[in-house]
Every structure is written in C-alpha cells, then in structure tokens.
C-alpha cells in the first residue's frame, strides 16, 4: 500500500444533465478542470476521489477530466451492469462507458448498491418507476458520500425523482423527499442533516 493510500481523501461527486450541448463540451471540461486544480493547489498532500455513476453526459465528462488529472474514479452502480448497459443506445456510448468502468474496476473501485425494498432485477426490466427510484438512489448515494458535489446543471428546479435539481437540493438540505424512507438516514428532531457544498457549473439544455 502506498503512502497516498493511507491519506484521507477529499471525495467529490458528480450530478448533471445527460444531454449536454456539443458546443459547450470544452468550456465545461475547462471549468471542471479548474475545480480539480483549485482543490489540488489548496490541498497538495490530500488525494482526490470522484464518485460517478457514468451515465451519459455530465457523469462521463467529469469522470474523463478526473482521470486526466489522475484522480481516482469510484463507480457506484444502482442498476445491475447488464441492465444498465441497455440505457445506452449506441455502440459508441456503450464503449465509452466500458472504457471508464474498466479503469475504475482495475483499481477495485466499482460496486453495486442494494436494490430498494420491493424492487427486483426483473422489475427493473419493465417498471419505469422502479428504474427511476434506483437511479435516484445513485444520486442520493453520491451526494451523501461526497464532501463536494459538482453539478453540471442549467439551474432550473425540476421536481422529478432523481433529476439533477433534486440531487443538488439533497446535497444542500440533506433531504431527497421522494426517495424511499429505507434509504434515508435516521435523524432525531434535533439532529442537523448532513449537507455540503455544491460547485455549480452552469450548462445549457
């Protein structure tokens, strides 16, 4: 084990839109790069880790910049791999996912989240709401387990389970209201919910 592995990391998470504009890709990459470089500059002896579910769009853009900056990639899967791959409509998208996935897997940084109560692998194949709940679980997991959340987001509030706006709100307030109670941490009436900072990179839709 290296000295770097003994150090406590700063963990970052990513949430964002899947339909990023091609014309904005370089600007977004540069903005994310600057976030990583700022953290490195001010924490030169602290490793950085990134949680990304590797969905199309923001998840992959930030993951690619992280790997370019030699930041360790961690991939939590809320949907079994064979079903998750069905979300990607083109061979190019599947190949891009597997390239990033395998880089994380080489470092033993890939794991599956438990299915929520009442959801089975079979139901994920046909039940759109079950799939949406599992995707929301990934967003909530990443928000809860990251010190800082990077959000590639247009800033528009959308009250849909698992959407970027809801994940951002969960990070800022500690409550993703539509997520099943089984996942939410237990809080007493006087407990302060877990919250954290969000680096908002403004995107167009």
mmCIF file of C-alpha atoms in Angstrom:
data_model
loop_
_atom_site.group_PDB
_atom_site.id
_atom_site.type_symbol
_atom_site.label_atom_id
_atom_site.label_comp_id
_atom_site.label_asym_id
_atom_site.label_seq_id
_atom_site.Cartn_x
_atom_site.Cartn_y
_atom_site.Cartn_z
ATOM 1 C CA UNK A 1 0.000 0.000 0.000
ATOM 2 C CA UNK A 2 1.388 3.411 -0.957
ATOM 3 C CA UNK A 3 1.678 6.430 1.321
ATOM 4 C CA UNK A 4 -1.029 8.091 -0.777
ATOM 5 C CA UNK A 5 -3.450 5.264 0.063
ATOM 6 C CA UNK A 6 -3.029 5.939 3.801
ATOM 7 C CA UNK A 7 -4.203 9.523 3.450
ATOM 8 C CA UNK A 8 -7.792 10.602 3.988
ATOM 9 C CA UNK A 9 -9.129 11.799 0.609
ATOM 10 C CA UNK A 10 -11.405 14.628 -0.384
ATOM 11 C CA UNK A 11 -14.322 12.910 -2.086
ATOM 12 C CA UNK A 12 -16.195 14.589 -4.908
ATOM 13 C CA UNK A 13 -19.401 13.558 -6.600
ATOM 14 C CA UNK A 14 -20.948 14.479 -9.922
ATOM 15 C CA UNK A 15 -24.521 15.040 -10.991
ATOM 16 C CA UNK A 16 -25.777 16.691 -14.138
ATOM 17 C CA UNK A 17 -27.639 16.597 -17.396
ATOM 18 C CA UNK A 18 -27.181 13.797 -19.889
ATOM 19 C CA UNK A 19 -27.931 15.970 -22.922
ATOM 20 C CA UNK A 20 -25.000 18.392 -22.794
ATOM 21 C CA UNK A 21 -24.512 20.572 -25.853
ATOM 22 C CA UNK A 22 -21.562 19.580 -28.008
ATOM 23 C CA UNK A 23 -20.575 23.240 -28.431
ATOM 24 C CA UNK A 24 -20.161 23.598 -24.649
ATOM 25 C CA UNK A 25 -18.058 20.497 -24.027
ATOM 26 C CA UNK A 26 -14.662 22.201 -23.961
ATOM 27 C CA UNK A 27 -15.865 25.044 -21.736
ATOM 28 C CA UNK A 28 -17.393 22.559 -19.311
ATOM 29 C CA UNK A 29 -14.232 20.449 -19.276
ATOM 30 C CA UNK A 30 -12.163 23.536 -18.509
ATOM 31 C CA UNK A 31 -14.494 24.591 -15.693
ATOM 32 C CA UNK A 32 -14.306 21.131 -14.111
ATOM 33 C CA UNK A 33 -10.539 21.053 -14.594
ATOM 34 C CA UNK A 34 -10.270 24.349 -12.714
ATOM 35 C CA UNK A 35 -12.245 22.914 -9.789
ATOM 36 C CA UNK A 36 -9.850 19.978 -9.512
ATOM 37 C CA UNK A 37 -6.791 22.203 -9.895
ATOM 38 C CA UNK A 38 -8.054 24.601 -7.218
ATOM 39 C CA UNK A 39 -8.540 21.727 -4.776
ATOM 40 C CA UNK A 40 -5.107 20.326 -5.593
ATOM 41 C CA UNK A 41 -3.477 23.729 -5.156
ATOM 42 C CA UNK A 42 -5.039 24.262 -1.734
ATOM 43 C CA UNK A 43 -4.722 20.637 -0.586
ATOM 44 C CA UNK A 44 -1.457 19.485 -2.163
ATOM 45 C CA UNK A 45 -0.988 16.457 0.095
ATOM 46 C CA UNK A 46 -4.574 15.199 0.003
ATOM 47 C CA UNK A 47 -5.737 12.680 -2.625
ATOM 48 C CA UNK A 48 -8.931 13.415 -4.553
ATOM 49 C CA UNK A 49 -11.542 10.754 -5.340
ATOM 50 C CA UNK A 50 -14.552 11.128 -7.646
ATOM 51 C CA UNK A 51 -17.870 9.267 -7.397
ATOM 52 C CA UNK A 52 -19.578 8.959 -10.786
ATOM 53 C CA UNK A 53 -22.359 6.653 -11.978
ATOM 54 C CA UNK A 54 -21.047 7.070 -15.563
ATOM 55 C CA UNK A 55 -24.365 7.967 -17.142
ATOM 56 C CA UNK A 56 -24.085 9.762 -20.469
ATOM 57 C CA UNK A 57 -23.314 13.462 -20.403
ATOM 58 C CA UNK A 58 -22.135 15.127 -17.194
ATOM 59 C CA UNK A 59 -21.137 11.940 -15.340
ATOM 60 C CA UNK A 60 -18.729 10.887 -18.061
ATOM 61 C CA UNK A 61 -17.388 14.341 -18.857
ATOM 62 C CA UNK A 62 -16.364 14.884 -15.242
ATOM 63 C CA UNK A 63 -15.015 11.319 -14.964
ATOM 64 C CA UNK A 64 -12.801 11.799 -18.016
ATOM 65 C CA UNK A 65 -11.400 15.075 -16.692
ATOM 66 C CA UNK A 66 -10.807 13.422 -13.314
ATOM 67 C CA UNK A 67 -8.806 10.590 -14.874
ATOM 68 C CA UNK A 68 -6.860 13.107 -16.947
ATOM 69 C CA UNK A 69 -5.973 14.824 -13.646
ATOM 70 C CA UNK A 70 -5.028 11.461 -12.083
ATOM 71 C CA UNK A 71 -7.971 11.500 -9.699
ATOM 72 C CA UNK A 72 -9.265 8.110 -8.596
ATOM 73 C CA UNK A 73 -12.634 7.180 -10.098
ATOM 74 C CA UNK A 74 -15.215 5.320 -7.987
ATOM 75 C CA UNK A 75 -18.314 3.892 -9.706
ATOM 76 C CA UNK A 76 -21.410 3.007 -7.635
ATOM 77 C CA UNK A 77 -23.943 1.127 -9.763
ATOM 78 C CA UNK A 78 -27.577 1.319 -8.680
ATOM 79 C CA UNK A 79 -28.705 -0.903 -11.571
ATOM 80 C CA UNK A 80 -27.036 -4.250 -12.433
ATOM 81 C CA UNK A 81 -24.431 -3.818 -15.149
ATOM 82 C CA UNK A 82 -26.188 -5.833 -17.861
ATOM 83 C CA UNK A 83 -29.384 -3.798 -17.428
ATOM 84 C CA UNK A 84 -27.534 -0.502 -17.107
ATOM 85 C CA UNK A 85 -25.838 -1.038 -20.456
ATOM 86 C CA UNK A 86 -29.282 -1.165 -22.061
ATOM 87 C CA UNK A 87 -29.692 2.539 -21.240
ATOM 88 C CA UNK A 88 -27.023 3.419 -23.797
ATOM 89 C CA UNK A 89 -28.437 3.444 -27.304
ATOM 90 C CA UNK A 90 -25.283 3.408 -29.441
ATOM 91 C CA UNK A 91 -22.224 1.140 -29.593
ATOM 92 C CA UNK A 92 -20.055 4.245 -29.105
ATOM 93 C CA UNK A 93 -21.820 5.103 -25.851
ATOM 94 C CA UNK A 94 -21.501 1.545 -24.533
ATOM 95 C CA UNK A 95 -17.807 1.503 -25.461
ATOM 96 C CA UNK A 96 -17.190 4.831 -23.729
ATOM 97 C CA UNK A 97 -18.918 3.558 -20.601
ATOM 98 C CA UNK A 98 -16.915 0.325 -20.543
ATOM 99 C CA UNK A 99 -13.622 2.169 -21.007
ATOM 100 C CA UNK A 100 -14.284 4.323 -17.942
ATOM 101 C CA UNK A 101 -15.852 1.448 -15.993
ATOM 102 C CA UNK A 102 -12.844 -0.809 -16.580
ATOM 103 C CA UNK A 103 -10.415 1.871 -15.428
ATOM 104 C CA UNK A 104 -12.281 2.078 -12.128
ATOM 105 C CA UNK A 105 -12.564 -1.719 -11.946
ATOM 106 C CA UNK A 106 -8.792 -2.104 -12.296
ATOM 107 C CA UNK A 107 -8.475 -0.213 -9.004
ATOM 108 C CA UNK A 108 -11.289 -2.243 -7.387
ATOM 109 C CA UNK A 109 -13.433 0.873 -7.222
ATOM 110 C CA UNK A 110 -16.679 -0.480 -8.693
ATOM 111 C CA UNK A 111 -19.573 -1.759 -6.587
ATOM 112 C CA UNK A 112 -23.327 -2.312 -6.804
ATOM 113 C CA UNK A 113 -25.795 -0.609 -4.486
ATOM 114 C CA UNK A 114 -28.516 -2.763 -2.955
ATOM 115 C CA UNK A 115 -31.896 -2.775 -4.640
ATOM 116 C CA UNK A 116 -34.537 -0.826 -2.755
ATOM 117 C CA UNK A 117 -37.267 -2.763 -0.952
ATOM 118 C CA UNK A 118 -39.817 -4.142 -3.396
ATOM 119 C CA UNK A 119 -37.541 -3.746 -6.413
ATOM 120 C CA UNK A 120 -36.090 -6.799 -8.156
ATOM 121 C CA UNK A 121 -33.830 -7.235 -11.144
ATOM 122 C CA UNK A 122 -36.858 -8.489 -13.047
ATOM 123 C CA UNK A 123 -38.966 -5.431 -12.193
ATOM 124 C CA UNK A 124 -36.170 -3.137 -13.365
ATOM 125 C CA UNK A 125 -36.598 -4.544 -16.861
ATOM 126 C CA UNK A 126 -40.235 -3.440 -17.175
ATOM 127 C CA UNK A 127 -41.097 -0.957 -14.428
ATOM 128 C CA UNK A 128 -40.049 2.595 -15.327
ATOM 129 C CA UNK A 129 -40.752 3.892 -11.818
ATOM 130 C CA UNK A 130 -38.602 1.166 -10.224
ATOM 131 C CA UNK A 131 -35.745 2.118 -12.506
ATOM 132 C CA UNK A 132 -36.210 5.797 -11.665
ATOM 133 C CA UNK A 133 -36.096 5.013 -7.940
ATOM 134 C CA UNK A 134 -32.834 3.092 -8.332
ATOM 135 C CA UNK A 135 -31.319 5.922 -10.373
ATOM 136 C CA UNK A 136 -32.380 8.335 -7.624
ATOM 137 C CA UNK A 137 -30.637 6.059 -5.136
ATOM 138 C CA UNK A 138 -27.379 6.503 -7.052
ATOM 139 C CA UNK A 139 -27.749 10.283 -6.974
ATOM 140 C CA UNK A 140 -28.525 10.300 -3.262
ATOM 141 C CA UNK A 141 -25.635 7.932 -2.501
ATOM 142 C CA UNK A 142 -23.180 10.121 -4.387
ATOM 143 C CA UNK A 143 -24.474 13.294 -2.732
ATOM 144 C CA UNK A 144 -24.277 11.762 0.751
ATOM 145 C CA UNK A 145 -20.817 10.272 0.354
ATOM 146 C CA UNK A 146 -19.067 13.197 -1.295
ATOM 147 C CA UNK A 147 -17.590 16.165 0.522
ATOM 148 C CA UNK A 148 -18.253 18.354 -2.534
ATOM 149 C CA UNK A 149 -20.818 17.839 -5.290
ATOM 150 C CA UNK A 150 -20.054 19.052 -8.823
ATOM 151 C CA UNK A 151 -23.300 19.844 -10.660
ATOM 152 C CA UNK A 152 -23.397 20.432 -14.419
ATOM 153 C CA UNK A 153 -26.858 21.918 -14.329
ATOM 154 C CA UNK A 154 -28.956 24.590 -16.035
ATOM 155 C CA UNK A 155 -30.169 25.832 -12.650
ATOM 156 C CA UNK A 156 -33.830 25.127 -13.340
ATOM 157 C CA UNK A 157 -35.779 23.470 -10.498
ATOM 158 C CA UNK A 158 -37.423 20.237 -11.648
ATOM 159 C CA UNK A 159 -39.472 18.259 -9.142
ATOM 160 C CA UNK A 160 -38.794 14.786 -10.525
ATOM 161 C CA UNK A 161 -37.275 11.869 -8.671
ATOM 162 C CA UNK A 162 -33.541 11.598 -9.266
ATOM 163 C CA UNK A 163 -33.241 14.664 -11.501
ATOM 164 C CA UNK A 164 -30.164 16.884 -11.157
ATOM 165 C CA UNK A 165 -32.133 19.606 -9.356
ATOM 166 C CA UNK A 166 -33.280 17.122 -6.722
ATOM 167 C CA UNK A 167 -29.786 15.720 -6.165
ATOM 168 C CA UNK A 168 -28.446 19.268 -5.734
ATOM 169 C CA UNK A 169 -31.240 20.033 -3.264
ATOM 170 C CA UNK A 170 -30.450 16.824 -1.372
ATOM 171 C CA UNK A 171 -26.805 17.862 -1.041
ATOM 172 C CA UNK A 172 -27.745 21.341 0.178
ATOM 173 C CA UNK A 173 -30.590 20.343 2.510
ATOM 174 C CA UNK A 174 -29.974 16.674 3.341
ATOM 175 C CA UNK A 175 -33.428 15.567 2.193
ATOM 176 C CA UNK A 176 -34.387 13.934 -1.109
ATOM 177 C CA UNK A 177 -38.084 13.967 -0.377
ATOM 178 C CA UNK A 178 -39.246 11.347 -2.892
ATOM 179 C CA UNK A 179 -36.645 8.737 -2.014
ATOM 180 C CA UNK A 180 -37.985 5.779 -0.007
ATOM 181 C CA UNK A 181 -37.526 6.169 3.736
ATOM 182 C CA UNK A 182 -35.496 2.950 3.897
ATOM 183 C CA UNK A 183 -32.553 4.730 2.340
ATOM 184 C CA UNK A 184 -32.745 7.998 4.260
ATOM 185 C CA UNK A 185 -30.510 8.223 7.343
ATOM 186 C CA UNK A 186 -32.258 8.248 10.684
ATOM 187 C CA UNK A 187 -32.472 11.694 12.279
ATOM 188 C CA UNK A 188 -33.822 12.805 15.609
ATOM 189 C CA UNK A 189 -35.849 16.017 15.860
ATOM 190 C CA UNK A 190 -32.787 18.000 16.954
ATOM 191 C CA UNK A 191 -30.264 16.421 14.579
ATOM 192 C CA UNK A 192 -28.721 18.569 11.881
ATOM 193 C CA UNK A 193 -28.975 16.836 8.464
ATOM 194 C CA UNK A 194 -25.822 16.053 6.504
ATOM 195 C CA UNK A 195 -25.253 18.760 3.910
ATOM 196 C CA UNK A 196 -22.350 20.027 1.850
ATOM 197 C CA UNK A 197 -21.159 22.469 -0.796
ATOM 198 C CA UNK A 198 -22.115 22.298 -4.465
ATOM 199 C CA UNK A 199 -19.874 23.536 -7.279
ATOM 200 C CA UNK A 200 -22.432 24.617 -9.871
ATOM 201 C CA UNK A 201 -21.140 24.618 -13.455
ATOM 202 C CA UNK A 202 -23.870 26.311 -15.495
ATOM 203 C CA UNK A 203 -24.930 24.397 -18.600
ATOM 204 C CA UNK A 204 -27.467 24.928 -21.359
ATOM 205 C CA UNK A 205 -30.157 22.433 -22.377
#
